[in-house]
Coordinates of C-alpha atoms in Angstrom, one line a residue:
X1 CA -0.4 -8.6 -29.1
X2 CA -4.2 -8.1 -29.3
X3 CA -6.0 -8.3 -32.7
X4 CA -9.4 -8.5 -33.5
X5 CA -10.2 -12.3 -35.5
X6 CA -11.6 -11.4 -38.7
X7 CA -13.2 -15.0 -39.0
X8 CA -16.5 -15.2 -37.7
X9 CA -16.9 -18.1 -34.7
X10 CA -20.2 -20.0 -34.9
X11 CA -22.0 -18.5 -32.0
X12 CA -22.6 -21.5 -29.6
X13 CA -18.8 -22.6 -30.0
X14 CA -17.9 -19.1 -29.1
X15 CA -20.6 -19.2 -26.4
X16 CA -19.1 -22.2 -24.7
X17 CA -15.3 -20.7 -25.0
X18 CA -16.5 -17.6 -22.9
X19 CA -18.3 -19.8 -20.7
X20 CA -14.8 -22.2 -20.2
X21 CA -12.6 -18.8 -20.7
X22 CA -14.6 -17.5 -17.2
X23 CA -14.3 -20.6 -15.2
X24 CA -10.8 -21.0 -16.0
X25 CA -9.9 -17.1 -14.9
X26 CA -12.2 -17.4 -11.7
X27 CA -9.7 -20.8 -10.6
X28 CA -6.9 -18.9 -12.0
X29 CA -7.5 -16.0 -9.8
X30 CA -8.1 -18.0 -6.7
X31 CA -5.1 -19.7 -7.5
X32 CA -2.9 -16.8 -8.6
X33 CA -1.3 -16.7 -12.3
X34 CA 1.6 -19.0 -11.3
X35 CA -1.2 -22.3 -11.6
X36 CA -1.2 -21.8 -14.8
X37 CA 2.0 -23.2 -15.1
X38 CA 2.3 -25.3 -12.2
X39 CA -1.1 -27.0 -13.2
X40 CA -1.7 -26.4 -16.7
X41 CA -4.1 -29.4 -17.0
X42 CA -6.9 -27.0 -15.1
X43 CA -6.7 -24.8 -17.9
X44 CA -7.3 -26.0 -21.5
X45 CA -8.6 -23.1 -22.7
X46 CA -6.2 -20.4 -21.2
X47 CA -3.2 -22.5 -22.4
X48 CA -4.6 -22.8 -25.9
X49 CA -5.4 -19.3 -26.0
X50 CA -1.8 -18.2 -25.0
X51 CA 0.2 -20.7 -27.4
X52 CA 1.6 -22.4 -24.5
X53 CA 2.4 -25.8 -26.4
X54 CA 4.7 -23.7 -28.8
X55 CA 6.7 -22.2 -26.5
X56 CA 10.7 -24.3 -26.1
X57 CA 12.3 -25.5 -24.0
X58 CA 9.1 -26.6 -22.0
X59 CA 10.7 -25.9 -18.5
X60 CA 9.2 -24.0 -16.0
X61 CA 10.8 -21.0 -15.9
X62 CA 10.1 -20.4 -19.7
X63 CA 6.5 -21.0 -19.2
X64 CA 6.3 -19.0 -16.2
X65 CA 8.2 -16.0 -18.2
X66 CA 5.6 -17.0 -21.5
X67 CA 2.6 -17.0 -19.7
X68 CA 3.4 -13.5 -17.8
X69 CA 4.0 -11.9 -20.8
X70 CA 0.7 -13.2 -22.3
X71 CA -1.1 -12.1 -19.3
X72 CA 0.2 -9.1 -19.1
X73 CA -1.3 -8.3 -23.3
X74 CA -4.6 -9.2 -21.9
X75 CA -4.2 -6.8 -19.0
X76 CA -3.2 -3.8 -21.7
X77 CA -6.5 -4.2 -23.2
X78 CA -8.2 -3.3 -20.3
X79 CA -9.7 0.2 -20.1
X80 CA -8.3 2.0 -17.4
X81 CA -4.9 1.9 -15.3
X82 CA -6.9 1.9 -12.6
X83 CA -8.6 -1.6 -13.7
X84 CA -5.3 -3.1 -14.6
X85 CA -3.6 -2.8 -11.1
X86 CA -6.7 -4.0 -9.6
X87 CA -6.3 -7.5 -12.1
X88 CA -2.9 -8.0 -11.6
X89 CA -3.1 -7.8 -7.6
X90 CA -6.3 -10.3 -7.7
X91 CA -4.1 -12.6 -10.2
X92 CA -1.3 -12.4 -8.1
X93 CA 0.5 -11.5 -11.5
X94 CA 4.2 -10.2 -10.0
X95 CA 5.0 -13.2 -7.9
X96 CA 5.1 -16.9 -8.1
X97 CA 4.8 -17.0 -4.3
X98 CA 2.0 -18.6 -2.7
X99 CA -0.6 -15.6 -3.0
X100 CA -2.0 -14.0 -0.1
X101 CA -5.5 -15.1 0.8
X102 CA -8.2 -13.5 -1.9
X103 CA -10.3 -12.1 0.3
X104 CA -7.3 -9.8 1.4
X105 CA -6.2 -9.2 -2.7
X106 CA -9.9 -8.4 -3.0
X107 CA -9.9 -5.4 -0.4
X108 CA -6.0 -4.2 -2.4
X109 CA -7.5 -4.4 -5.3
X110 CA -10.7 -3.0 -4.5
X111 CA -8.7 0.0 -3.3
X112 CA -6.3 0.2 -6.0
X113 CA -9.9 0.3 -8.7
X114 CA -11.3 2.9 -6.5
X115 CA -8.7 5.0 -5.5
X116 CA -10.3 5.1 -2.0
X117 CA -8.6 5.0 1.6
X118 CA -10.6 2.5 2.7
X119 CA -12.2 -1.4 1.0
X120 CA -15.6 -2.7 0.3
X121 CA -16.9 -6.2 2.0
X122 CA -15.1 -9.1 -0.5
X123 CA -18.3 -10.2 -1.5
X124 CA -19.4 -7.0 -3.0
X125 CA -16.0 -6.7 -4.3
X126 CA -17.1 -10.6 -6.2
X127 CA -20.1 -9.3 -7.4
X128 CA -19.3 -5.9 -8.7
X129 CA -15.6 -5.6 -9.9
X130 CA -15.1 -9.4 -10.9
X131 CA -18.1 -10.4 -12.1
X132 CA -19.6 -7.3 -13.1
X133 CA -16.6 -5.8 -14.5
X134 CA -13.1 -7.4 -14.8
X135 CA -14.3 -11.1 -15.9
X136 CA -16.6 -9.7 -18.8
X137 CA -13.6 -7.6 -20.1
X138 CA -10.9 -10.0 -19.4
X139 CA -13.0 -13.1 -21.8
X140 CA -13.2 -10.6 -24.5
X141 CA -9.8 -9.5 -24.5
X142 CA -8.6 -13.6 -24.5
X143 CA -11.7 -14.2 -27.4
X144 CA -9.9 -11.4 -29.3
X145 CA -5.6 -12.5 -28.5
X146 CA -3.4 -13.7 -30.8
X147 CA -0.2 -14.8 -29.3
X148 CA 2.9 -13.8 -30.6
X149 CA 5.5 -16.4 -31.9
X150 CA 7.4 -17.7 -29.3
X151 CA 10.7 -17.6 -30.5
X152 CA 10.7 -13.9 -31.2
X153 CA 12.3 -11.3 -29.4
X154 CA 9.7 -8.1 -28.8
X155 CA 11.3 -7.2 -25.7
X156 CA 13.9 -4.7 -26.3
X157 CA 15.7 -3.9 -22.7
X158 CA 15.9 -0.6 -23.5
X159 CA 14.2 2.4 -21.4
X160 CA 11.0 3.4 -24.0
X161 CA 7.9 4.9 -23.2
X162 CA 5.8 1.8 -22.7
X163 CA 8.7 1.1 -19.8
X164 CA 8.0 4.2 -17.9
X165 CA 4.1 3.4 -18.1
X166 CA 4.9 0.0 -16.4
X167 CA 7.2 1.7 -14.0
X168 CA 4.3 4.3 -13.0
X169 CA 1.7 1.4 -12.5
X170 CA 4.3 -0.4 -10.8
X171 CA 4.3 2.6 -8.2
X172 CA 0.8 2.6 -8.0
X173 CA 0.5 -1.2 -6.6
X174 CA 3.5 -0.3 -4.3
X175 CA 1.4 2.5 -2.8
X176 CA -1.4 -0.1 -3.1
X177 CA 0.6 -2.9 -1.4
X178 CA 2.5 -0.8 1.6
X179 CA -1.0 0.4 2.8
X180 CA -1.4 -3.6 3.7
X181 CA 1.6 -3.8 5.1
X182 CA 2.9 -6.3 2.2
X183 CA 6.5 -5.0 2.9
X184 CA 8.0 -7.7 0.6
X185 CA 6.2 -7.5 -2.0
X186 CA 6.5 -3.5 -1.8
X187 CA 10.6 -3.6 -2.3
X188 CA 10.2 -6.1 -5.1
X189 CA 8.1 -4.3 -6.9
X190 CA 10.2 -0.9 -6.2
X191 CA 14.0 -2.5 -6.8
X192 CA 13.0 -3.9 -10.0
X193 CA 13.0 -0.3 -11.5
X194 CA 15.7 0.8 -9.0
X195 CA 18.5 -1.5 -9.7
X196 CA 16.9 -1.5 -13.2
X197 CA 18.8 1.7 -14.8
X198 CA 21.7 3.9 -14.1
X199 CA 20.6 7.2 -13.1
X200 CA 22.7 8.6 -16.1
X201 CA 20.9 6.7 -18.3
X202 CA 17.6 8.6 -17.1
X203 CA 15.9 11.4 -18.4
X204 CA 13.5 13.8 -16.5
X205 CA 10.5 11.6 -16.3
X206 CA 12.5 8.6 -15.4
X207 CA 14.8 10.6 -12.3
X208 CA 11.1 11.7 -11.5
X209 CA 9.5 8.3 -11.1
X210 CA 13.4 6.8 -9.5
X211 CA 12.6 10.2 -6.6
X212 CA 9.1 8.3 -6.4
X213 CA 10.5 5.2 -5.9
X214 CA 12.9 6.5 -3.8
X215 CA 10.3 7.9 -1.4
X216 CA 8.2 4.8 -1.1
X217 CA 11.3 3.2 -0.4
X218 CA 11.9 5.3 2.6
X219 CA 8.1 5.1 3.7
X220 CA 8.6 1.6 3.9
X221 CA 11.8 1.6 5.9
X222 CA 10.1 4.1 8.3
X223 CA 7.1 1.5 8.9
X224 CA 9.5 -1.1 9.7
X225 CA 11.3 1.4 11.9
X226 CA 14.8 1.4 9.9
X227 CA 15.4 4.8 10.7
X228 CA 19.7 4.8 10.5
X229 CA 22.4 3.5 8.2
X230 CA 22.5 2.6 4.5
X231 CA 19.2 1.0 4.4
X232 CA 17.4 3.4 6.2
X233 CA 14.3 5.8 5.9
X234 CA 16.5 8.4 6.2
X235 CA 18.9 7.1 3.7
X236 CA 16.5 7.0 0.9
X237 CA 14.8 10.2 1.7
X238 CA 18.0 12.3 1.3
X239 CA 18.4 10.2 -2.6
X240 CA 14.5 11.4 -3.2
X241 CA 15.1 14.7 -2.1
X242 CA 18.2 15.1 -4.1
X243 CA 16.5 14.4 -7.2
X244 CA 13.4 16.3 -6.3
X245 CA 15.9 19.8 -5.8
X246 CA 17.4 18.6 -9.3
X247 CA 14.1 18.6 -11.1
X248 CA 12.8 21.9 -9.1
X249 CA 9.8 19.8 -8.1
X250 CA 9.4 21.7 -4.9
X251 CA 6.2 20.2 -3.6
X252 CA 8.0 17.0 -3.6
X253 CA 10.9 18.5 -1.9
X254 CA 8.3 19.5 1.2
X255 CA 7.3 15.9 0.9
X256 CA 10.1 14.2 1.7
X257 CA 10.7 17.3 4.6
X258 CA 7.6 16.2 6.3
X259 CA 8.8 12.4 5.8
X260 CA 12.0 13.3 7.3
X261 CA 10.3 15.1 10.6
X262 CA 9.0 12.0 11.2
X263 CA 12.0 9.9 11.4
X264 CA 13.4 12.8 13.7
X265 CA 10.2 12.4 15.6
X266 CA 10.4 8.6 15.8
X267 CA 14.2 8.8 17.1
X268 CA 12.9 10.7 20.0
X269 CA 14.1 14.7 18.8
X270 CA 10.5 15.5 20.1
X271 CA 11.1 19.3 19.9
X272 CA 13.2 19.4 16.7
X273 CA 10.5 17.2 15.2
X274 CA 8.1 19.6 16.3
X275 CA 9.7 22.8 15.0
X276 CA 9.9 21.1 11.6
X277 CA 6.4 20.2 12.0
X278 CA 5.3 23.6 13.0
X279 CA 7.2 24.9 9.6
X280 CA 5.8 22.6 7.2
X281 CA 2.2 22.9 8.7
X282 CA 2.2 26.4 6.9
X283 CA 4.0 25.7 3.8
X284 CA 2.4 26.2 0.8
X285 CA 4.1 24.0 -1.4
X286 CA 2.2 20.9 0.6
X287 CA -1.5 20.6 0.2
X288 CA -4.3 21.4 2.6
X289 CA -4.8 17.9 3.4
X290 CA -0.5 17.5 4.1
X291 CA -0.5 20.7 6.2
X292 CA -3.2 19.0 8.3
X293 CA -0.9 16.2 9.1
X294 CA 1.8 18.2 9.9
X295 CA -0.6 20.0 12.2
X296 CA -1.7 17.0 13.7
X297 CA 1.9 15.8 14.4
X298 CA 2.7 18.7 15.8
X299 CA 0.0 17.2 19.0
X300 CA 1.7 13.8 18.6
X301 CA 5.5 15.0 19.1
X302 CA 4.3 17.8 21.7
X303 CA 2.5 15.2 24.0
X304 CA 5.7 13.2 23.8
X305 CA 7.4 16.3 25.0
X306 CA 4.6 16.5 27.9
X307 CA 3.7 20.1 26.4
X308 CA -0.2 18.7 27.0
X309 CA -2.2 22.2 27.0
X310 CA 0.0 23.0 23.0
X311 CA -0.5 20.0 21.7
X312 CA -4.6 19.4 22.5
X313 CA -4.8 22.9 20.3
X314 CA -2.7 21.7 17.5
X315 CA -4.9 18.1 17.3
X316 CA -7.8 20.0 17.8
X317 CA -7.0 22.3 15.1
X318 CA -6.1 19.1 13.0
X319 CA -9.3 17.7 13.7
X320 CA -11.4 20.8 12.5
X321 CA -8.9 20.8 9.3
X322 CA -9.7 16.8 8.1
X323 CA -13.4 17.6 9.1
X324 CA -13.9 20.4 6.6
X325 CA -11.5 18.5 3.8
X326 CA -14.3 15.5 4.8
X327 CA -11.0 13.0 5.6
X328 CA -12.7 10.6 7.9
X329 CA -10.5 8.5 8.8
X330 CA -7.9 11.0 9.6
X331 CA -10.2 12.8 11.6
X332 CA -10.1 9.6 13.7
X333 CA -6.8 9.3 14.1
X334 CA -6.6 12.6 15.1
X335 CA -9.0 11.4 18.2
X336 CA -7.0 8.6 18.9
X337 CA -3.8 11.4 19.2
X338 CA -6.5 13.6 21.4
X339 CA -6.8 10.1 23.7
X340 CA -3.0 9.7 23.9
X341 CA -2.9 13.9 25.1
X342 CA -5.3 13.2 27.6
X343 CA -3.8 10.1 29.1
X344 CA -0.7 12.0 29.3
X345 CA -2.1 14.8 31.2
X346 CA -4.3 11.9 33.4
X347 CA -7.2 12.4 32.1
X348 CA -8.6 8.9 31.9
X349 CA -12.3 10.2 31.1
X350 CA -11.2 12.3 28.5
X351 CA -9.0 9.9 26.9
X352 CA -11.4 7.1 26.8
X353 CA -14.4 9.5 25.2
X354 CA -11.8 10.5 22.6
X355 CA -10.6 6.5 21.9
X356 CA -13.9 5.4 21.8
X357 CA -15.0 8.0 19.2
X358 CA -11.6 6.8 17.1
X359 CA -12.8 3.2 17.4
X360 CA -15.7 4.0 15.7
X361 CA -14.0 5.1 12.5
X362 CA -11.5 1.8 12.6
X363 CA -10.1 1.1 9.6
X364 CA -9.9 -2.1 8.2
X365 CA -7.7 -2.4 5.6
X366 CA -4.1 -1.2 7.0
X367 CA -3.0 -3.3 9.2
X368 CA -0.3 -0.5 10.7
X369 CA -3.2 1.9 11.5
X370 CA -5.2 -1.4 13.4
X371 CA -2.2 -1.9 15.5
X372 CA -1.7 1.7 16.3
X373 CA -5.2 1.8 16.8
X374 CA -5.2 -1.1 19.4
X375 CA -2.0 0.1 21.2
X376 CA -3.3 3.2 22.2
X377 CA -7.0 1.4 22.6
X378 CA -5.0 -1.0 25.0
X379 CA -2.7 2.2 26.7
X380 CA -6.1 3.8 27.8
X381 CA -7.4 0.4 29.3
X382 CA -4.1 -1.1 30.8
X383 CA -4.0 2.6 32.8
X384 CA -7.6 1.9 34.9
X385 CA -7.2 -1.0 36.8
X386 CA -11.0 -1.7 36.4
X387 CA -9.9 -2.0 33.0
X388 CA -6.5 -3.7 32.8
X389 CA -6.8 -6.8 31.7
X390 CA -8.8 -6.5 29.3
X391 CA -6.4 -3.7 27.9
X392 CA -3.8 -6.4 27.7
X393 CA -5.5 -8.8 25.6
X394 CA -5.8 -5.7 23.6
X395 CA -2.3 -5.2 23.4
X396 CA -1.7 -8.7 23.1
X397 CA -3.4 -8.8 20.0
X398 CA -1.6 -5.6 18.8
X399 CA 1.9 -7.3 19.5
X400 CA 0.8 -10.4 17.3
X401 CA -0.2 -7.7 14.7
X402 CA 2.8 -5.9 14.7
X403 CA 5.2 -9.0 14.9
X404 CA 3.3 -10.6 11.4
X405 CA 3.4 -7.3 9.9
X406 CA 7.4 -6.7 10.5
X407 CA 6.5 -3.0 12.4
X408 CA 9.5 -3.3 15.0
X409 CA 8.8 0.6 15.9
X410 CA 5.2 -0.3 16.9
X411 CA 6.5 -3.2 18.8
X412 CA 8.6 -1.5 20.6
X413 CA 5.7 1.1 22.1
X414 CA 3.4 -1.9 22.9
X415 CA 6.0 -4.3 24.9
X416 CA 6.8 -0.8 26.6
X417 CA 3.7 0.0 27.7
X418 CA 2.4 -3.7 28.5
X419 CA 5.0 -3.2 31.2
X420 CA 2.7 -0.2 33.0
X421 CA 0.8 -2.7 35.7
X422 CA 4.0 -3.3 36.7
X423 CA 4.9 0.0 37.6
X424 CA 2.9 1.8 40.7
X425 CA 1.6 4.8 38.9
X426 CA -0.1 3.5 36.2
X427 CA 1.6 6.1 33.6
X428 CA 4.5 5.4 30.9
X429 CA 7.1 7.4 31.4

């Protein structure tokens, strides 16, 4: 719980607690919130703050579970949702794993604070969230805790209102965490809630947030290219749409449609993909910017198809569509999709103006869209001789991408087309 100290602290002793409180929370976030237990001896202050000698048995799990829940009350005095999601990725809160390196939790989090598509440099990230922001609020929120008594028992596990707020900002980091590809982390933090509660036990918010979860779910299986079975894409899409159709939530229902076209796409149904595309890219329940997609798709699963001339109109259309919506980096994907259009048709000039206008709007901060990026970088250069090798040190690098990252579909497109040198004309088939 946070209260507010009615003693008054002589000023330079409460001077040199901040001063202790701050270093102590900028190791602690280098080190993720798990030091704190494994090395409590780096942080006197932090431990004294949260009660940590009180808590029994002293084992590690216990302090672990004491020390999350302690965190997590200094989190809830932050401001903003917005704030908190960006805190607990830096601090590593949800995992006693290793944490990822912080320069890469700084570009997550930086993402997750400003709701942006794409990251700032670390650095400024350091100077202006942390320092600037986070670290000044998070020493005055540990100046002002008073930690609960260990031994009670303030954690009903019942479904209240403060439950479905932590489920919500727990889909948040999901989205937050499957733009970087942190696939593991992304089904912990979506089977916790999940596995959590019977759908009978959950009313209309909670079956909203499970068709949520649901979705996510699906998304993720789709990047890892599990499009069939139990634990597919497809799978979890049908349970979201279900639920959706239950709650009349028809936007969501088009949601999952356009998720769905894409598995069909991705199995190779180029023209049933299509015609679902072609559908959904004049549906109203979706928004301007999900109709653009669908528009754009249409190009991707009619160049498949070889339908060249149809599907440079639909990306072009696409293109104009992000433009005026000021979506920048779609409107370079929707180059890189022009590139792929061209090659098919063998037009190597147009296909490299078009990639090298969608490598000027790489992104940096989804490692999926750098290795879809690359693959079709290194398609354009392994199909000019002039150019080949180098395009297979592109595509090299892709494959190392995609193999780290767990994206088996991408894998699959780049060994295929680092076969094309072998093959006399040049083209994949």
């Amino acid at each position: 719980m946070l209260t507010k100290d009615g003693n008054s602290a002589d000023p330079p002793d409460a001077i040199e607690v901040s001063r202790a409180l701050g270093t102590e929370l900028r190791r602690l976030r280098q080190a993720g919130l798990a030091d704190l237990t494994l090395r409590p001896h780096r942080y006197p202050e932090l431990n004294a703050t949260f009660g940590t000698g009180r808590v029994s048995p002293m084992d590690s799990v216990t302090l672990l579970a004491h020390n999350r829940r302690a965190f997590d009350d200094v989190l809830a005095a932050l401001p903003t949702p917005a704030m908190r999601v960006a805190a607990r990725l830096l601090f590593h809160v949800d995992s006693g794993s290793t944490p990822p390196p912080l320069n890469d939790r700084r570009r997550l989090a930086d993402r997750a604070y400003t709701g942006r598509g794409y990251a700032r440099e670390p650095d400024t990230v350091q100077r202006h969230l942390e320092r600037a922001v986070l670290d000044p609020l998070l020493v005055e929120a540990l100046i002002r805790y008073c930690p609960a008594d260990p031994g009670e028992t303030d954690h009903p596990p019942v479904l209240a209102p403060p439950d479905y707020e932590s489920w919500s900002d727990d889909l948040d980091r999901a989205v937050v965490y499957l733009n970087g590809d942190a696939f593991r982390t992304t089904q912990l933090l979506l089977e916790r809630w999940l596995n959590r509660y019977p759908l009978t036990d959950l009313d209309e918010r909670g079956r909203h947030l499970r068709g949520r979860s649901l979705m996510l779910l699906g998304d993720m299986r789709r990047y890892q290219g599990r499009l069939f079975g139990p634990l597919s894409a497809r799978h979890a899409y049908d349970r979201a749409s279900d639920l959706f159709a239950q709650l009349d939530n028809q936007r969501r229902v088009a949601q999952v449609d356009l998720a769905r076209a894409i598995t069909v796409e991705m199995s190779g149904d180029l023209h049933a993909s299509a015609r679902m595309y072609q559908s959904l890219a004049e549906d109203q329940r979706l928004r301007d910017y999900e109709r653009a997609q669908a528009r754009l798709w249409i190009g991707t699963a009619l160049t498949k198809a070889g339908d060249i001339a149809s599907a440079v109109a639909e990306i072009d259309h696409a293109s104009r569509m992000f433009e005026e919506q000021g979506e920048a980096d779609d409107w370079g994907v929707a180059h890189q999709k022009r590139a792929l259009a061209h090659l098919a048709a063998a037009d190597l000039a147009g296909a490299t103006r078009s990639i090298d206008v969608a490598l000027s709007y790489r992104r940096a901060d989804s490692p999926l869209e750098q290795v879809r990026l690359d693959t079709a970088h290194g398609h354009v250069l392994v199909s000019d001789p002039g150019t080949c090798t180098e395009g297979l040190a592109v595509l090299s690098r892709a494959r190392n991408q995609a193999t780290r990252y767990g994206l088996a579909h991408q894998l699959q497109w780049i060994e295929r087309i680092q076969r094309i040198p072998e093959r006399p004309g040049r083209r994949l088939q």
